[in-house]
PDB file of C-alpha atoms and ligand atoms in Angstrom:
ATOM      1  CA  UNK F   1      17.004  -8.180  16.555  1.00 63.00           C
ATOM      2  CA  UNK F   2      15.891  -7.911  20.172  1.00 63.00           C
ATOM      3  CA  UNK F   3      12.189  -8.147  20.999  1.00 85.00           C
ATOM      4  CA  UNK F   4      11.144  -8.596  17.401  1.00 94.00           C
ATOM      5  CA  UNK F   5       7.545  -9.837  17.305  1.00 95.00           C
ATOM      6  CA  UNK F   6       7.572 -10.336  13.534  1.00 98.00           C
ATOM      7  CA  UNK F   7      10.334 -12.886  13.007  1.00 98.00           C
ATOM      8  CA  UNK F   8       9.363 -15.446  10.389  1.00 98.00           C
ATOM      9  CA  UNK F   9       5.869 -14.047   9.927  1.00 98.00           C
ATOM     10  CA  UNK F  10       3.862 -13.633   6.719  1.00 98.00           C
ATOM     11  CA  UNK F  11       2.105 -10.366   5.881  1.00 98.00           C
ATOM     12  CA  UNK F  12      -1.062 -11.122   3.944  1.00 98.00           C
ATOM     13  CA  UNK F  13      -3.574  -8.647   5.431  1.00 98.00           C
ATOM     14  CA  UNK F  14      -2.767  -5.499   7.376  1.00 98.00           C
ATOM     15  CA  UNK F  15      -4.828  -7.059  10.178  1.00 98.00           C
ATOM     16  CA  UNK F  16      -2.102  -9.703  10.543  1.00 98.00           C
ATOM     17  CA  UNK F  17      -0.311  -6.908  12.412  1.00 98.00           C
ATOM     18  CA  UNK F  18      -1.424  -5.491  15.743  1.00 98.00           C
ATOM     19  CA  UNK F  19      -1.398  -1.772  16.333  1.00 98.00           C
ATOM     20  CA  UNK F  20       1.769  -2.161  18.451  1.00 98.00           C
ATOM     21  CA  UNK F  21       3.484  -4.139  15.681  1.00 98.00           C
ATOM     22  CA  UNK F  22       2.639  -1.416  13.159  1.00 98.00           C
ATOM     23  CA  UNK F  23       4.139   1.234  15.433  1.00 98.00           C
ATOM     24  CA  UNK F  24       7.199  -0.978  15.910  1.00 98.00           C
ATOM     25  CA  UNK F  25       7.669  -1.079  12.110  1.00 98.00           C
ATOM     26  CA  UNK F  26       7.151   2.671  11.641  1.00 98.00           C
ATOM     27  CA  UNK F  27       9.683   3.448  14.367  1.00 98.00           C
ATOM     28  CA  UNK F  28      12.103   1.025  12.780  1.00 98.00           C
ATOM     29  CA  UNK F  29      11.593   2.695   9.392  1.00 98.00           C
ATOM     30  CA  UNK F  30      12.589   6.036  10.919  1.00 98.00           C
ATOM     31  CA  UNK F  31      15.725   4.549  12.508  1.00 98.00           C
ATOM     32  CA  UNK F  32      16.884   2.628   9.453  1.00 98.00           C
ATOM     33  CA  UNK F  33      16.255   5.598   7.158  1.00 98.00           C
ATOM     34  CA  UNK F  34      18.666   7.688   9.229  1.00 97.00           C
ATOM     35  CA  UNK F  35      21.260   4.922   9.181  1.00 98.00           C
ATOM     36  CA  UNK F  36      20.983   4.403   5.423  1.00 98.00           C
ATOM     37  CA  UNK F  37      21.148   8.143   4.765  1.00 97.00           C
ATOM     38  CA  UNK F  38      24.480   8.046   6.613  1.00 97.00           C
ATOM     39  CA  UNK F  39      25.896   4.767   5.325  1.00 98.00           C
ATOM     40  CA  UNK F  40      24.075   4.244   1.965  1.00 98.00           C
ATOM     41  CA  UNK F  41      24.075   0.497   2.620  1.00 98.00           C
ATOM     42  CA  UNK F  42      23.721  -1.585   5.752  1.00 98.00           C
ATOM     43  CA  UNK F  43      24.650  -5.216   6.327  1.00 98.00           C
ATOM     44  CA  UNK F  44      21.557  -6.532   8.147  1.00 98.00           C
ATOM     45  CA  UNK F  45      20.510  -8.876   5.350  1.00 98.00           C
ATOM     46  CA  UNK F  46      23.876  -9.918   3.969  1.00 98.00           C
ATOM     47  CA  UNK F  47      23.571 -13.493   2.781  1.00 98.00           C
ATOM     48  CA  UNK F  48      19.773 -13.320   2.487  1.00 98.00           C
ATOM     49  CA  UNK F  49      17.904 -13.624  -0.791  1.00 98.00           C
ATOM     50  CA  UNK F  50      14.541 -12.046  -1.654  1.00 98.00           C
ATOM     51  CA  UNK F  51      12.391 -13.398  -4.500  1.00 98.00           C
ATOM     52  CA  UNK F  52       9.782 -11.193  -6.124  1.00 97.00           C
ATOM     53  CA  UNK F  53       7.029 -12.965  -8.053  1.00 97.00           C
ATOM     54  CA  UNK F  54       4.821 -10.401  -9.789  1.00 96.00           C
ATOM     55  CA  UNK F  55       1.902 -11.668 -11.858  1.00 96.00           C
ATOM     56  CA  UNK F  56       0.641  -8.082 -12.335  1.00 95.00           C
ATOM     57  CA  UNK F  57       2.376  -4.836 -13.355  1.00 94.00           C
ATOM     58  CA  UNK F  58       4.281  -2.817 -10.781  1.00 94.00           C
ATOM     59  CA  UNK F  59       6.863  -0.064 -10.628  1.00 94.00           C
ATOM     60  CA  UNK F  60       7.061   1.242  -7.062  1.00 96.00           C
ATOM     61  CA  UNK F  61       6.234  -1.865  -5.088  1.00 97.00           C
ATOM     62  CA  UNK F  62       8.663  -4.212  -6.796  1.00 97.00           C
ATOM     63  CA  UNK F  63      11.509  -1.737  -7.183  1.00 97.00           C
ATOM     64  CA  UNK F  64      11.214  -0.438  -3.632  1.00 98.00           C
ATOM     65  CA  UNK F  65      11.295  -3.998  -2.265  1.00 98.00           C
ATOM     66  CA  UNK F  66      14.342  -4.719  -4.374  1.00 98.00           C
ATOM     67  CA  UNK F  67      16.016  -1.451  -3.413  1.00 98.00           C
ATOM     68  CA  UNK F  68      15.221  -2.178   0.234  1.00 98.00           C
ATOM     69  CA  UNK F  69      16.877  -5.587   0.029  1.00 98.00           C
ATOM     70  CA  UNK F  70      19.957  -4.205  -1.713  1.00 98.00           C
ATOM     71  CA  UNK F  71      20.277  -1.282   0.745  1.00 98.00           C
ATOM     72  CA  UNK F  72      20.297  -3.882   3.533  1.00 98.00           C
ATOM     73  CA  UNK F  73      23.113  -5.837   1.907  1.00 98.00           C
ATOM     74  CA  UNK F  74      20.874  -8.664   0.661  1.00 98.00           C
ATOM     75  CA  UNK F  75      20.283  -9.932  -2.845  1.00 98.00           C
ATOM     76  CA  UNK F  76      17.307 -10.310  -5.138  1.00 98.00           C
ATOM     77  CA  UNK F  77      15.908 -12.696  -7.728  1.00 98.00           C
ATOM     78  CA  UNK F  78      12.954 -11.354  -9.601  1.00 94.00           C
ATOM     79  CA  UNK F  79      10.192 -12.241 -12.042  1.00 91.00           C
ATOM     80  CA  UNK F  80       8.659  -8.951 -13.094  1.00 88.00           C
ATOM     81  CA  UNK F  81       6.097 -10.489 -15.408  1.00 90.00           C
ATOM     82  CA  UNK F  82       5.325 -13.852 -13.903  1.00 89.00           C
ATOM     83  CA  UNK F  83       2.036 -14.154 -15.793  1.00 89.00           C
ATOM     84  CA  UNK F  84       3.776 -14.542 -19.137  1.00 89.00           C
ATOM     85  CA  UNK F  85       7.451 -15.040 -18.254  1.00 87.00           C
ATOM     86  CA  UNK F  86       7.138 -17.726 -15.573  1.00 90.00           C
ATOM     87  CA  UNK F  87       5.777 -21.268 -15.719  1.00 91.00           C
ATOM     88  CA  UNK F  88       2.365 -19.810 -14.810  1.00 90.00           C
ATOM     89  CA  UNK F  89       2.049 -19.447 -18.590  1.00 86.00           C
ATOM     90  CA  UNK F  90       2.324 -23.246 -18.744  1.00 90.00           C
ATOM     91  CA  UNK F  91      -0.404 -23.672 -16.153  1.00 90.00           C
ATOM     92  CA  UNK F  92       1.633 -23.980 -12.971  1.00 92.00           C
ATOM     93  CA  UNK F  93      -0.315 -23.256  -9.769  1.00 95.00           C
ATOM     94  CA  UNK F  94       0.481 -20.450  -7.340  1.00 96.00           C
ATOM     95  CA  UNK F  95       1.273 -23.020  -4.654  1.00 97.00           C
ATOM     96  CA  UNK F  96       3.702 -25.021  -6.789  1.00 96.00           C
ATOM     97  CA  UNK F  97       5.525 -21.903  -7.972  1.00 96.00           C
ATOM     98  CA  UNK F  98       5.827 -20.586  -4.421  1.00 97.00           C
ATOM     99  CA  UNK F  99       7.088 -23.945  -3.137  1.00 97.00           C
ATOM    100  CA  UNK F 100       9.890 -23.996  -5.668  1.00 96.00           C
ATOM    101  CA  UNK F 101      10.835 -20.348  -5.208  1.00 97.00           C
ATOM    102  CA  UNK F 102      10.894 -20.858  -1.424  1.00 98.00           C
ATOM    103  CA  UNK F 103      13.598 -23.470  -1.901  1.00 98.00           C
ATOM    104  CA  UNK F 104      15.784 -20.794  -3.532  1.00 98.00           C
ATOM    105  CA  UNK F 105      15.011 -17.691  -1.448  1.00 98.00           C
ATOM    106  CA  UNK F 106      14.536 -16.635   2.189  1.00 98.00           C
ATOM    107  CA  UNK F 107      11.463 -14.457   1.655  1.00 98.00           C
ATOM    108  CA  UNK F 108       8.884 -14.123  -1.141  1.00 98.00           C
ATOM    109  CA  UNK F 109       7.074 -10.970  -2.219  1.00 98.00           C
ATOM    110  CA  UNK F 110       4.123 -11.811  -4.464  1.00 98.00           C
ATOM    111  CA  UNK F 111       1.586  -9.802  -6.470  1.00 98.00           C
ATOM    112  CA  UNK F 112      -1.230 -11.620  -8.256  1.00 97.00           C
ATOM    113  CA  UNK F 113      -4.647 -10.650  -9.687  1.00 96.00           C
ATOM    114  CA  UNK F 114      -6.636 -13.150  -7.582  1.00 97.00           C
ATOM    115  CA  UNK F 115      -7.988 -12.291  -4.133  1.00 98.00           C
ATOM    116  CA  UNK F 116      -6.562 -14.844  -1.711  1.00 98.00           C
ATOM    117  CA  UNK F 117      -3.522 -15.637  -3.875  1.00 98.00           C
ATOM    118  CA  UNK F 118      -1.015 -14.477  -1.262  1.00 98.00           C
ATOM    119  CA  UNK F 119      -2.636 -16.710   1.371  1.00 98.00           C
ATOM    120  CA  UNK F 120      -2.417 -19.612  -1.092  1.00 98.00           C
ATOM    121  CA  UNK F 121       1.313 -19.058  -1.569  1.00 98.00           C
ATOM    122  CA  UNK F 122       1.932 -18.577   2.153  1.00 98.00           C
ATOM    123  CA  UNK F 123       0.117 -21.807   3.013  1.00 98.00           C
ATOM    124  CA  UNK F 124       2.376 -23.718   0.626  1.00 98.00           C
ATOM    125  CA  UNK F 125       5.749 -22.603   2.015  1.00 98.00           C
ATOM    126  CA  UNK F 126       7.752 -22.115   5.194  1.00 98.00           C
ATOM    127  CA  UNK F 127       9.517 -18.848   4.334  1.00 98.00           C
ATOM    128  CA  UNK F 128       7.762 -15.521   4.980  1.00 98.00           C
ATOM    129  CA  UNK F 129       5.397 -14.452   2.186  1.00 98.00           C
ATOM    130  CA  UNK F 130       4.572 -10.780   1.797  1.00 99.00           C
ATOM    131  CA  UNK F 131       1.433  -9.816  -0.112  1.00 98.00           C
ATOM    132  CA  UNK F 132       2.280  -7.076  -2.610  1.00 98.00           C
ATOM    133  CA  UNK F 133      -1.340  -6.978  -3.804  1.00 98.00           C
ATOM    134  CA  UNK F 134      -3.867  -9.788  -4.291  1.00 98.00           C
ATOM    135  CA  UNK F 135      -6.297  -8.461  -6.867  1.00 98.00           C
ATOM    136  CA  UNK F 136      -8.803  -6.137  -5.270  1.00 98.00           C
ATOM    137  CA  UNK F 137      -8.116  -7.722  -1.880  1.00 98.00           C
ATOM    138  CA  UNK F 138      -5.333  -6.107   0.108  1.00 98.00           C
ATOM    139  CA  UNK F 139      -1.981  -4.371  -0.218  1.00 98.00           C
ATOM    140  CA  UNK F 140      -0.686  -4.340   3.357  1.00 99.00           C
ATOM    141  CA  UNK F 141       2.773  -2.896   2.712  1.00 98.00           C
ATOM    142  CA  UNK F 142       1.128   0.041   0.953  1.00 98.00           C
ATOM    143  CA  UNK F 143      -0.846   0.619   4.153  1.00 99.00           C
ATOM    144  CA  UNK F 144       2.403   0.629   6.132  1.00 99.00           C
ATOM    145  CA  UNK F 145       3.923   3.280   3.915  1.00 99.00           C
ATOM    146  CA  UNK F 146       0.654   5.223   3.920  1.00 99.00           C
ATOM    147  CA  UNK F 147       0.657   5.238   7.734  1.00 99.00           C
ATOM    148  CA  UNK F 148       4.311   6.238   7.781  1.00 99.00           C
ATOM    149  CA  UNK F 149       3.389   9.121   5.482  1.00 99.00           C
ATOM    150  CA  UNK F 150       0.407  10.225   7.582  1.00 99.00           C
ATOM    151  CA  UNK F 151       2.539  10.097  10.724  1.00 98.00           C
ATOM    152  CA  UNK F 152       5.273  12.140   9.070  1.00 98.00           C
ATOM    153  CA  UNK F 153       2.962  14.682   7.472  1.00 98.00           C
ATOM    154  CA  UNK F 154       0.500  15.061  10.359  1.00 98.00           C
ATOM    155  CA  UNK F 155       2.593  14.046  13.357  1.00 98.00           C
ATOM    156  CA  UNK F 156      -0.003  11.517  14.533  1.00 98.00           C
ATOM    157  CA  UNK F 157      -2.215   8.596  13.514  1.00 98.00           C
ATOM    158  CA  UNK F 158      -5.305   9.356  15.521  1.00 98.00           C
ATOM    159  CA  UNK F 159      -7.964  12.022  15.730  1.00 98.00           C
ATOM    160  CA  UNK F 160      -7.882  12.458  11.957  1.00 98.00           C
ATOM    161  CA  UNK F 161     -10.585  12.767   9.333  1.00 98.00           C
ATOM    162  CA  UNK F 162      -9.358  10.879   6.290  1.00 99.00           C
ATOM    163  CA  UNK F 163     -11.229  11.132   2.983  1.00 98.00           C
ATOM    164  CA  UNK F 164     -10.688   8.169   0.652  1.00 98.00           C
ATOM    165  CA  UNK F 165     -11.720   9.043  -2.897  1.00 98.00           C
ATOM    166  CA  UNK F 166     -12.079   7.120  -6.145  1.00 98.00           C
ATOM    167  CA  UNK F 167     -12.459   3.398  -6.760  1.00 98.00           C
ATOM    168  CA  UNK F 168     -13.155   2.095  -3.270  1.00 98.00           C
ATOM    169  CA  UNK F 169     -14.659  -1.135  -4.580  1.00 98.00           C
ATOM    170  CA  UNK F 170     -11.659  -2.486  -6.457  1.00 98.00           C
ATOM    171  CA  UNK F 171      -8.846  -0.524  -4.813  1.00 98.00           C
ATOM    172  CA  UNK F 172      -6.817  -2.821  -2.571  1.00 98.00           C
ATOM    173  CA  UNK F 173      -4.818   0.063  -1.081  1.00 98.00           C
ATOM    174  CA  UNK F 174      -7.917   1.624   0.474  1.00 98.00           C
ATOM    175  CA  UNK F 175      -9.030  -1.750   1.815  1.00 98.00           C
ATOM    176  CA  UNK F 176      -5.782  -2.177   3.730  1.00 98.00           C
ATOM    177  CA  UNK F 177      -5.473   1.471   4.753  1.00 98.00           C
ATOM    178  CA  UNK F 178      -8.979   1.782   6.133  1.00 98.00           C
ATOM    179  CA  UNK F 179      -8.524  -1.388   8.212  1.00 98.00           C
ATOM    180  CA  UNK F 180      -5.280   0.072   9.555  1.00 98.00           C
ATOM    181  CA  UNK F 181      -6.879   3.433  10.384  1.00 98.00           C
ATOM    182  CA  UNK F 182      -9.444   1.546  12.460  1.00 98.00           C
ATOM    183  CA  UNK F 183      -6.679   0.730  14.962  1.00 98.00           C
ATOM    184  CA  UNK F 184      -6.778   4.379  16.021  1.00 98.00           C
ATOM    185  CA  UNK F 185      -9.583   6.767  16.743  1.00 97.00           C
ATOM    186  CA  UNK F 186     -10.290   8.215  13.292  1.00 98.00           C
ATOM    187  CA  UNK F 187     -13.108   9.243  11.002  1.00 98.00           C
ATOM    188  CA  UNK F 188     -13.337   8.111   7.380  1.00 98.00           C
ATOM    189  CA  UNK F 189     -15.194   9.883   4.603  1.00 98.00           C
ATOM    190  CA  UNK F 190     -15.670   7.514   1.678  1.00 98.00           C
ATOM    191  CA  UNK F 191     -16.024   9.428  -1.598  1.00 98.00           C
ATOM    192  CA  UNK F 192     -16.964   7.429  -4.685  1.00 98.00           C
ATOM    193  CA  UNK F 193     -19.579   7.057  -7.377  1.00 97.00           C
ATOM    194  CA  UNK F 194     -22.231   4.667  -6.010  1.00 96.00           C
ATOM    195  CA  UNK F 195     -21.132   1.840  -8.300  1.00 96.00           C
ATOM    196  CA  UNK F 196     -17.551   2.042  -6.956  1.00 98.00           C
ATOM    197  CA  UNK F 197     -18.465   2.238  -3.273  1.00 98.00           C
ATOM    198  CA  UNK F 198     -16.553   0.182  -0.746  1.00 98.00           C
ATOM    199  CA  UNK F 199     -19.430  -2.187  -0.078  1.00 95.00           C
ATOM    200  CA  UNK F 200     -21.634  -2.698   2.969  1.00 97.00           C
ATOM    201  CA  UNK F 201     -19.762  -5.697   4.283  1.00 97.00           C
ATOM    202  CA  UNK F 202     -16.488  -3.846   4.546  1.00 98.00           C
ATOM    203  CA  UNK F 203     -18.076  -0.633   5.817  1.00 98.00           C
ATOM    204  CA  UNK F 204     -19.770  -2.633   8.565  1.00 98.00           C
ATOM    205  CA  UNK F 205     -16.478  -4.295   9.417  1.00 98.00           C
ATOM    206  CA  UNK F 206     -14.835  -0.863   9.783  1.00 98.00           C
ATOM    207  CA  UNK F 207     -17.657   0.498  11.929  1.00 98.00           C
ATOM    208  CA  UNK F 208     -17.539  -2.580  14.141  1.00 98.00           C
ATOM    209  CA  UNK F 209     -13.806  -2.017  14.520  1.00 97.00           C
ATOM    210  CA  UNK F 210     -14.575   1.468  15.851  1.00 95.00           C
ATOM    211  CA  UNK F 211     -14.152   3.810  12.883  1.00 97.00           C
ATOM    212  CA  UNK F 212     -16.675   6.538  12.220  1.00 98.00           C
ATOM    213  CA  UNK F 213     -17.514   6.063   8.525  1.00 98.00           C
ATOM    214  CA  UNK F 214     -19.502   8.478   6.346  1.00 98.00           C
ATOM    215  CA  UNK F 215     -20.227   7.928   2.658  1.00 98.00           C
ATOM    216  CA  UNK F 216     -20.743  10.596   0.005  1.00 97.00           C
ATOM    217  CA  UNK F 217     -20.205  11.251  -3.683  1.00 95.00           C
ATOM    218  CA  UNK F 218     -19.350  14.900  -3.045  1.00 96.00           C
ATOM    219  CA  UNK F 219     -15.598  15.394  -3.264  1.00 97.00           C
ATOM    220  CA  UNK F 220     -15.722  19.149  -2.651  1.00 97.00           C
ATOM    221  CA  UNK F 221     -17.545  18.701   0.630  1.00 97.00           C
ATOM    222  CA  UNK F 222     -15.080  16.021   1.753  1.00 98.00           C
ATOM    223  CA  UNK F 223     -12.150  18.297   0.931  1.00 98.00           C
ATOM    224  CA  UNK F 224     -13.707  20.930   3.172  1.00 98.00           C
ATOM    225  CA  UNK F 225     -13.772  18.549   6.149  1.00 98.00           C
ATOM    226  CA  UNK F 226     -10.744  16.281   5.874  1.00 98.00           C
ATOM    227  CA  UNK F 227      -7.229  16.370   7.325  1.00 98.00           C
ATOM    228  CA  UNK F 228      -5.996  13.877   4.724  1.00 99.00           C
ATOM    229  CA  UNK F 229      -7.312  13.310   1.202  1.00 99.00           C
ATOM    230  CA  UNK F 230      -6.298   9.913  -0.225  1.00 99.00           C
ATOM    231  CA  UNK F 231      -7.060   9.792  -3.947  1.00 98.00           C
ATOM    232  CA  UNK F 232      -7.105   6.531  -5.913  1.00 98.00           C
ATOM    233  CA  UNK F 233      -7.062   5.502  -9.544  1.00 97.00           C
ATOM    234  CA  UNK F 234     -10.180   3.982 -11.089  1.00 98.00           C
ATOM    235  CA  UNK F 235      -8.929   0.386 -11.420  1.00 97.00           C
ATOM    236  CA  UNK F 236      -9.360  -0.139 -15.156  1.00 97.00           C
ATOM    237  CA  UNK F 237      -8.033  -3.714 -15.073  1.00 96.00           C
ATOM    238  CA  UNK F 238     -10.849  -4.850 -12.735  1.00 97.00           C
ATOM    239  CA  UNK F 239     -13.750  -3.836 -15.019  1.00 97.00           C
ATOM    240  CA  UNK F 240     -15.515  -6.617 -16.918  1.00 95.00           C
ATOM    241  CA  UNK F 241     -17.063  -4.075 -19.328  1.00 96.00           C
ATOM    242  CA  UNK F 242     -14.716  -1.385 -20.753  1.00 96.00           C
ATOM    243  CA  UNK F 243     -17.733   0.890 -21.283  1.00 97.00           C
ATOM    244  CA  UNK F 244     -18.233   1.059 -17.509  1.00 96.00           C
ATOM    245  CA  UNK F 245     -14.643   2.148 -17.078  1.00 97.00           C
ATOM    246  CA  UNK F 246     -15.018   4.825 -19.765  1.00 97.00           C
ATOM    247  CA  UNK F 247     -18.110   6.165 -18.030  1.00 97.00           C
ATOM    248  CA  UNK F 248     -16.467   6.300 -14.593  1.00 97.00           C
ATOM    249  CA  UNK F 249     -12.828   7.036 -15.308  1.00 96.00           C
ATOM    250  CA  UNK F 250     -13.036  10.788 -14.815  1.00 94.00           C
ATOM    251  CA  UNK F 251     -15.444  10.722 -11.873  1.00 94.00           C
ATOM    252  CA  UNK F 252     -13.111  12.864  -9.773  1.00 96.00           C
ATOM    253  CA  UNK F 253     -10.289  15.166 -10.693  1.00 97.00           C
ATOM    254  CA  UNK F 254      -8.415  16.911  -7.919  1.00 98.00           C
ATOM    255  CA  UNK F 255      -6.684  20.070  -9.047  1.00 98.00           C
ATOM    256  CA  UNK F 256      -5.089  23.152  -7.586  1.00 98.00           C
ATOM    257  CA  UNK F 257      -8.295  25.181  -7.759  1.00 98.00           C
ATOM    258  CA  UNK F 258     -10.243  22.553  -5.819  1.00 97.00           C
ATOM    259  CA  UNK F 259      -7.586  22.543  -3.084  1.00 98.00           C
ATOM    260  CA  UNK F 260      -7.425  26.330  -2.754  1.00 97.00           C
ATOM    261  CA  UNK F 261      -7.904  27.436   0.833  1.00 95.00           C
ATOM    262  CA  UNK F 262      -6.919  24.022   2.259  1.00 98.00           C
ATOM    263  CA  UNK F 263      -3.114  24.239   2.605  1.00 98.00           C
ATOM    264  CA  UNK F 264      -3.239  22.017   5.705  1.00 98.00           C
ATOM    265  CA  UNK F 265      -4.997  19.177   3.833  1.00 98.00           C
ATOM    266  CA  UNK F 266      -2.429  16.446   3.144  1.00 98.00           C
ATOM    267  CA  UNK F 267      -2.994  15.043  -0.347  1.00 99.00           C
ATOM    268  CA  UNK F 268      -1.949  11.427  -0.866  1.00 99.00           C
ATOM    269  CA  UNK F 269      -2.183   8.910  -3.728  1.00 98.00           C
ATOM    270  CA  UNK F 270      -0.622   5.425  -3.898  1.00 98.00           C
ATOM    271  CA  UNK F 271       0.341   6.087  -7.543  1.00 98.00           C
ATOM    272  CA  UNK F 272       0.280   5.493 -10.455  1.00 98.00           C
ATOM    273  CA  UNK F 273      -2.103   8.336 -11.165  1.00 97.00           C
ATOM    274  CA  UNK F 274      -3.893   8.721 -14.461  1.00 96.00           C
ATOM    275  CA  UNK F 275      -6.084  11.841 -14.503  1.00 94.00           C
ATOM    276  CA  UNK F 276      -7.424  11.942 -10.973  1.00 98.00           C
ATOM    277  CA  UNK F 277      -4.865  14.429  -9.688  1.00 98.00           C
ATOM    278  CA  UNK F 278      -3.883  17.228 -12.057  1.00 98.00           C
ATOM    279  CA  UNK F 279      -0.175  17.959 -12.300  1.00 98.00           C
ATOM    280  CA  UNK F 280      -0.843  21.558 -11.266  1.00 98.00           C
ATOM    281  CA  UNK F 281      -1.093  20.322  -7.658  1.00 98.00           C
ATOM    282  CA  UNK F 282       2.336  18.691  -7.652  1.00 98.00           C
ATOM    283  CA  UNK F 283       4.271  21.668  -6.317  1.00 98.00           C
ATOM    284  CA  UNK F 284       1.851  22.393  -3.464  1.00 98.00           C
ATOM    285  CA  UNK F 285       3.591  21.901  -0.107  1.00 98.00           C
ATOM    286  CA  UNK F 286       0.711  19.663   1.025  1.00 98.00           C
ATOM    287  CA  UNK F 287       0.901  17.365  -2.044  1.00 98.00           C
ATOM    288  CA  UNK F 288       2.545  14.405  -0.332  1.00 98.00           C
ATOM    289  CA  UNK F 289       2.284  11.651  -2.962  1.00 98.00           C
ATOM    290  CA  UNK F 290       5.885  11.619  -4.121  1.00 98.00           C
ATOM    291  CA  UNK F 291       7.149  11.698  -0.531  1.00 98.00           C
ATOM    292  CA  UNK F 292       4.667   8.872   0.078  1.00 98.00           C
ATOM    293  CA  UNK F 293       6.219   6.790  -2.729  1.00 98.00           C
ATOM    294  CA  UNK F 294       9.676   7.298  -1.221  1.00 98.00           C
ATOM    295  CA  UNK F 295       8.351   6.178   2.153  1.00 98.00           C
ATOM    296  CA  UNK F 296       7.674   2.807   0.535  1.00 98.00           C
ATOM    297  CA  UNK F 297      11.389   2.182   0.593  1.00 98.00           C
ATOM    298  CA  UNK F 298      11.708   2.898   4.327  1.00 98.00           C
ATOM    299  CA  UNK F 299       8.598   0.923   5.281  1.00 98.00           C
ATOM    300  CA  UNK F 300       9.775  -2.117   3.300  1.00 98.00           C
ATOM    301  CA  UNK F 301      13.270  -1.889   4.738  1.00 98.00           C
ATOM    302  CA  UNK F 302      11.735  -2.055   8.207  1.00 98.00           C
ATOM    303  CA  UNK F 303       9.493  -4.982   7.275  1.00 98.00           C
ATOM    304  CA  UNK F 304      12.254  -7.067   5.662  1.00 98.00           C
ATOM    305  CA  UNK F 305      14.572  -6.735   8.662  1.00 98.00           C
ATOM    306  CA  UNK F 306      11.676  -7.702  10.920  1.00 98.00           C
ATOM    307  CA  UNK F 307      10.410 -10.807   9.119  1.00 98.00           C
ATOM    308  CA  UNK F 308      13.963 -12.004   8.487  1.00 98.00           C
ATOM    309  CA  UNK F 309      14.858 -11.118  12.083  1.00 97.00           C
ATOM    310  CA  UNK F 310      18.189  -9.571  11.190  1.00 94.00           C
TER     311      UNK F 310
HETATM  312  C1  LIG Y 401      -1.404   0.450  -6.288  1.00 54.59           C
HETATM  313  C2  LIG Y 401      -1.746  -1.010  -6.482  1.00 54.59           C
HETATM  314  O1  LIG Y 401      -1.019  -1.735  -7.154  1.00 54.59           O
HETATM  315  O2  LIG Y 401      -2.730  -1.410  -5.873  1.00 54.59           O
HETATM  316  N1  LIG Y 401      -0.115   0.748  -6.729  1.00 54.59           N
HETATM  317  C3  LIG Y 401       0.894   0.704  -5.797  1.00 54.59           C
HETATM  318  O3  LIG Y 401       1.309  -0.355  -5.395  1.00 54.59           O
HETATM  319  N2  LIG Y 401       1.354   1.878  -5.323  1.00 54.59           N
HETATM  320  C4  LIG Y 401      -2.429   1.403  -6.720  1.00 54.59           C
HETATM  321  C5  LIG Y 401      -2.974   1.276  -8.120  1.00 54.59           C
HETATM  322  O4  LIG Y 401      -2.499   0.504  -8.925  1.00 54.59           O
HETATM  323  O5  LIG Y 401      -3.898   2.049  -8.401  1.00 54.59           O
END
């Protein structure tokens, strides 16, 4: 691939990519989507092997990576439940597992409950490692597909007011997305119960990077002001005390009535949803979350061709 700045690179944090590299990937996603719509399968990655190592549950992320690889003519080896079904259950370290898998495959996609786990794997191997979620840390490929979705739904990535609602403390998708939105001139409204707020350190980081950031617990007010509403699941698996989860799980519920009068507000969610978006919103033209999930395929297709330079 000519002029590919991403050949051989890892993707651990969205900030591993520059703004120009993100735009390069989004443009590439558009091009390859058109080609795959025409041809069903391309040959860019013929002869290449992707390994997925997932120590946490996943539907979209793992299957869209695998579908991406197969649509590009490559092949896949996969551990969908590495916590119990791999040698991790025998006490093997992240680094050792990655080192072995890297001797079988050309690229590794890893999800693990520990913050920093993707970095640990990447430091142990020479093939590209893509972080598919490291605990409550980051989920950079989700940010790529979120940006692709915003660009497609809104026609631009700057001058937007984006409301992020839900579990902003534990949610890795909002950590990556907000860092990405800071590459452009945007305003963030952070909507959460106080105990699930993003945290001062990260908010300061975003402000230093140039984002205007406002915090509130008032979802209705945020809906009145935003161009994009990004709803997240309360991350049950990150709570030490189940009683805290029970108390907070229904903090926000977006439904059709709440969205009335805001047909131009793009509603996004990384999925899976539990109760935080009622199904009565699903057929609204501005409910973008299923289109967003599909965009995961196109974003990951772009990324795989770039890191494998093919
Ligand atoms: C998210 C995740 O795993 O962080 N899922 C996804 O990849 N789309 C969001 C979540 O689990 O709430």
